[in-house]
GROMACS .gro file of C-alpha atoms in nm:
model
  193
    1UNK     CA    1   4.873   0.205  -5.958
    2UNK     CA    2   4.585   0.405  -6.086
    3UNK     CA    3   4.609   0.780  -6.076
    4UNK     CA    4   4.299   0.975  -5.972
    5UNK     CA    5   4.115   0.674  -5.838
    6UNK     CA    6   4.106   0.578  -5.479
    7UNK     CA    7   4.070   0.224  -5.367
    8UNK     CA    8   3.884   0.150  -5.047
    9UNK     CA    9   3.861  -0.173  -4.864
   10UNK     CA   10   3.665  -0.269  -4.560
   11UNK     CA   11   3.853  -0.467  -4.301
   12UNK     CA   12   3.718  -0.626  -3.984
   13UNK     CA   13   3.825  -0.410  -3.695
   14UNK     CA   14   3.796  -0.682  -3.435
   15UNK     CA   15   3.490  -0.529  -3.268
   16UNK     CA   16   3.198  -0.742  -3.149
   17UNK     CA   17   3.161  -1.034  -2.913
   18UNK     CA   18   3.284  -1.385  -2.947
   19UNK     CA   19   3.050  -1.674  -2.889
   20UNK     CA   20   3.232  -1.760  -2.567
   21UNK     CA   21   3.181  -1.406  -2.429
   22UNK     CA   22   2.809  -1.417  -2.507
   23UNK     CA   23   2.770  -1.756  -2.337
   24UNK     CA   24   2.955  -1.633  -2.025
   25UNK     CA   25   2.731  -1.324  -1.998
   26UNK     CA   26   2.415  -1.534  -2.039
   27UNK     CA   27   2.537  -1.777  -1.772
   28UNK     CA   28   2.599  -1.490  -1.526
   29UNK     CA   29   2.250  -1.350  -1.594
   30UNK     CA   30   2.094  -1.694  -1.539
   31UNK     CA   31   2.277  -1.737  -1.207
   32UNK     CA   32   2.168  -1.392  -1.085
   33UNK     CA   33   1.807  -1.463  -1.186
   34UNK     CA   34   1.813  -1.795  -0.999
   35UNK     CA   35   1.936  -1.621  -0.685
   36UNK     CA   36   1.702  -1.320  -0.708
   37UNK     CA   37   1.387  -1.508  -0.816
   38UNK     CA   38   1.282  -1.646  -0.476
   39UNK     CA   39   1.355  -1.311  -0.310
   40UNK     CA   40   1.138  -1.131  -0.563
   41UNK     CA   41   0.844  -1.360  -0.486
   42UNK     CA   42   0.842  -1.256  -0.121
   43UNK     CA   43   0.944  -0.895  -0.185
   44UNK     CA   44   0.659  -0.807  -0.425
   45UNK     CA   45   0.368  -0.897  -0.192
   46UNK     CA   46   0.537  -0.702   0.091
   47UNK     CA   47   0.573  -0.397  -0.134
   48UNK     CA   48   0.208  -0.416  -0.240
   49UNK     CA   49   0.096  -0.439   0.121
   50UNK     CA   50   0.324  -0.153   0.228
   51UNK     CA   51   0.188   0.059  -0.058
   52UNK     CA   52  -0.172  -0.007   0.053
   53UNK     CA   53  -0.083   0.085   0.414
   54UNK     CA   54   0.094   0.406   0.309
   55UNK     CA   55  -0.198   0.508   0.089
   56UNK     CA   56  -0.442   0.451   0.376
   57UNK     CA   57  -0.219   0.662   0.601
   58UNK     CA   58  -0.213   0.939   0.336
   59UNK     CA   59  -0.590   0.920   0.287
   60UNK     CA   60  -0.643   0.957   0.662
   61UNK     CA   61  -0.426   1.270   0.656
   62UNK     CA   62  -0.621   1.399   0.356
   63UNK     CA   63  -0.961   1.353   0.523
   64UNK     CA   64  -0.834   1.512   0.847
   65UNK     CA   65  -0.700   1.813   0.653
   66UNK     CA   66  -1.029   1.849   0.467
   67UNK     CA   67  -1.225   1.845   0.794
   68UNK     CA   68  -1.009   2.125   0.934
   69UNK     CA   69  -1.007   2.327   0.610
   70UNK     CA   70  -1.382   2.300   0.547
   71UNK     CA   71  -1.481   2.326   0.915
   72UNK     CA   72  -1.700   2.017   0.862
   73UNK     CA   73  -1.678   1.657   0.979
   74UNK     CA   74  -1.527   1.417   0.724
   75UNK     CA   75  -1.501   1.038   0.746
   76UNK     CA   76  -1.364   0.716   0.607
   77UNK     CA   77  -1.597   0.416   0.596
   78UNK     CA   78  -1.421   0.077   0.596
   79UNK     CA   79  -1.628  -0.170   0.396
   80UNK     CA   80  -1.468  -0.496   0.511
   81UNK     CA   81  -1.730  -0.710   0.336
   82UNK     CA   82  -1.622  -0.573  -0.003
   83UNK     CA   83  -1.252  -0.526   0.081
   84UNK     CA   84  -1.251  -0.150   0.022
   85UNK     CA   85  -1.283   0.184   0.196
   86UNK     CA   86  -1.454   0.513   0.106
   87UNK     CA   87  -1.350   0.872   0.168
   88UNK     CA   88  -1.674   1.056   0.255
   89UNK     CA   89  -1.748   1.427   0.246
   90UNK     CA   90  -2.083   1.406   0.424
   91UNK     CA   91  -2.307   1.148   0.589
   92UNK     CA   92  -2.601   1.195   0.355
   93UNK     CA   93  -2.970   1.245   0.432
   94UNK     CA   94  -2.977   0.984   0.709
   95UNK     CA   95  -2.684   1.146   0.891
   96UNK     CA   96  -2.517   0.807   0.941
   97UNK     CA   97  -2.161   0.759   0.811
   98UNK     CA   98  -2.181   0.379   0.823
   99UNK     CA   99  -2.455   0.364   0.557
  100UNK     CA  100  -2.257   0.493   0.260
  101UNK     CA  101  -2.534   0.456   0.001
  102UNK     CA  102  -2.642   0.819   0.053
  103UNK     CA  103  -2.304   0.961   0.161
  104UNK     CA  104  -2.114   1.193  -0.068
  105UNK     CA  105  -1.821   0.967  -0.152
  106UNK     CA  106  -1.507   1.142  -0.276
  107UNK     CA  107  -1.318   0.822  -0.358
  108UNK     CA  108  -1.347   0.447  -0.317
  109UNK     CA  109  -1.025   0.254  -0.270
  110UNK     CA  110  -1.030  -0.119  -0.342
  111UNK     CA  111  -0.765  -0.322  -0.160
  112UNK     CA  112  -0.744  -0.589  -0.435
  113UNK     CA  113  -0.637  -0.304  -0.664
  114UNK     CA  114  -0.294  -0.325  -0.499
  115UNK     CA  115  -0.247  -0.678  -0.628
  116UNK     CA  116  -0.381  -1.015  -0.537
  117UNK     CA  117  -0.374  -1.097  -0.170
  118UNK     CA  118  -0.391  -0.750  -0.008
  119UNK     CA  119  -0.685  -0.753   0.231
  120UNK     CA  120  -0.812  -0.655   0.575
  121UNK     CA  121  -0.648  -0.889   0.822
  122UNK     CA  122  -0.408  -0.921   1.111
  123UNK     CA  123  -0.198  -1.202   0.961
  124UNK     CA  124   0.060  -1.328   1.212
  125UNK     CA  125  -0.009  -1.051   1.466
  126UNK     CA  126  -0.128  -1.197   1.795
  127UNK     CA  127  -0.246  -0.875   1.961
  128UNK     CA  128  -0.400  -0.543   1.870
  129UNK     CA  129  -0.197  -0.224   1.889
  130UNK     CA  130  -0.342  -0.153   2.234
  131UNK     CA  131  -0.214  -0.491   2.353
  132UNK     CA  132  -0.537  -0.687   2.386
  133UNK     CA  133  -0.596  -1.006   2.190
  134UNK     CA  134  -0.803  -0.998   1.873
  135UNK     CA  135  -1.161  -1.086   1.970
  136UNK     CA  136  -1.344  -1.370   1.798
  137UNK     CA  137  -1.525  -1.240   1.490
  138UNK     CA  138  -1.310  -0.926   1.471
  139UNK     CA  139  -1.345  -0.774   1.122
  140UNK     CA  140  -0.996  -0.612   1.129
  141UNK     CA  141  -1.126  -0.259   1.195
  142UNK     CA  142  -1.147  -0.138   1.554
  143UNK     CA  143  -1.336   0.185   1.478
  144UNK     CA  144  -1.695   0.195   1.598
  145UNK     CA  145  -1.924   0.094   1.309
  146UNK     CA  146  -1.610   0.073   1.089
  147UNK     CA  147  -1.604   0.452   1.054
  148UNK     CA  148  -1.321   0.696   1.126
  149UNK     CA  149  -1.463   1.047   1.172
  150UNK     CA  150  -1.256   1.364   1.198
  151UNK     CA  151  -1.423   1.674   1.340
  152UNK     CA  152  -1.345   2.035   1.230
  153UNK     CA  153  -1.070   2.060   1.496
  154UNK     CA  154  -0.888   1.760   1.344
  155UNK     CA  155  -0.954   1.532   1.637
  156UNK     CA  156  -1.132   1.206   1.574
  157UNK     CA  157  -1.233   0.864   1.676
  158UNK     CA  158  -0.959   0.631   1.799
  159UNK     CA  159  -0.895   0.296   1.638
  160UNK     CA  160  -0.693   0.096   1.390
  161UNK     CA  161  -0.732  -0.081   1.059
  162UNK     CA  162  -0.529  -0.399   1.009
  163UNK     CA  163  -0.398  -0.489   0.664
  164UNK     CA  164  -0.226  -0.811   0.562
  165UNK     CA  165  -0.127  -1.006   0.254
  166UNK     CA  166  -0.259  -1.360   0.230
  167UNK     CA  167   0.017  -1.611   0.283
  168UNK     CA  168   0.265  -1.354   0.408
  169UNK     CA  169   0.423  -1.277   0.743
  170UNK     CA  170   0.380  -0.898   0.739
  171UNK     CA  171   0.092  -0.701   0.892
  172UNK     CA  172   0.032  -0.326   0.912
  173UNK     CA  173  -0.190  -0.132   1.151
  174UNK     CA  174  -0.292   0.216   1.038
  175UNK     CA  175  -0.499   0.427   1.271
  176UNK     CA  176  -0.554   0.724   1.494
  177UNK     CA  177  -0.561   0.827   1.855
  178UNK     CA  178  -0.838   1.057   1.981
  179UNK     CA  179  -0.619   1.367   1.944
  180UNK     CA  180  -0.614   1.308   1.567
  181UNK     CA  181  -0.258   1.179   1.547
  182UNK     CA  182  -0.232   0.925   1.266
  183UNK     CA  183   0.002   0.627   1.303
  184UNK     CA  184   0.124   0.345   1.083
  185UNK     CA  185   0.276   0.045   1.260
  186UNK     CA  186   0.423  -0.284   1.140
  187UNK     CA  187   0.403  -0.616   1.323
  188UNK     CA  188   0.755  -0.733   1.387
  189UNK     CA  189   0.774  -1.068   1.559
  190UNK     CA  190   0.617  -1.012   1.898
  191UNK     CA  191   0.519  -0.645   1.891
  192UNK     CA  192   0.407  -0.343   1.688
  193UNK     CA  193   0.676  -0.102   1.572
   0.00000   0.00000   0.00000
């Protein structure tokens, strides 16, 4: 025994994982991933589409509020050829909302920006919100000249924009009635809800 000196030793405390425990945890994670993987593939496109529909709904509310606040007409031009839409403050020198080259554009929203596959389209839906069949050559926007205009009272043109995800079974219709009420509906089997 040595006086004045302390002896220290480090002993294993039994903490840590055994190889068997690590293998069991990895096996459980692999099983959960195998189960969740296919569900994630269908869930992600639906979430992207729903996000695009919600943003369109919010942008319609924004433009309507601006029209009321500024006591000036405001519009959204749906550019189906380029898969985008534009929030417009004024109709430019020509006074026509559907020719956006000279409009004062506040923002341009590109549908592909939500992820591949989000586009104008009615997907599996067999009828428009009003109940009539989709006409041949329909460009997925029922507003006249593809323009939604809100006047200073907050009322506007009636119509709907149809959004779908390529290869998916979900479709959204976002639109307005003449009183200015904005609606977002989802195609569910045989009807809009």
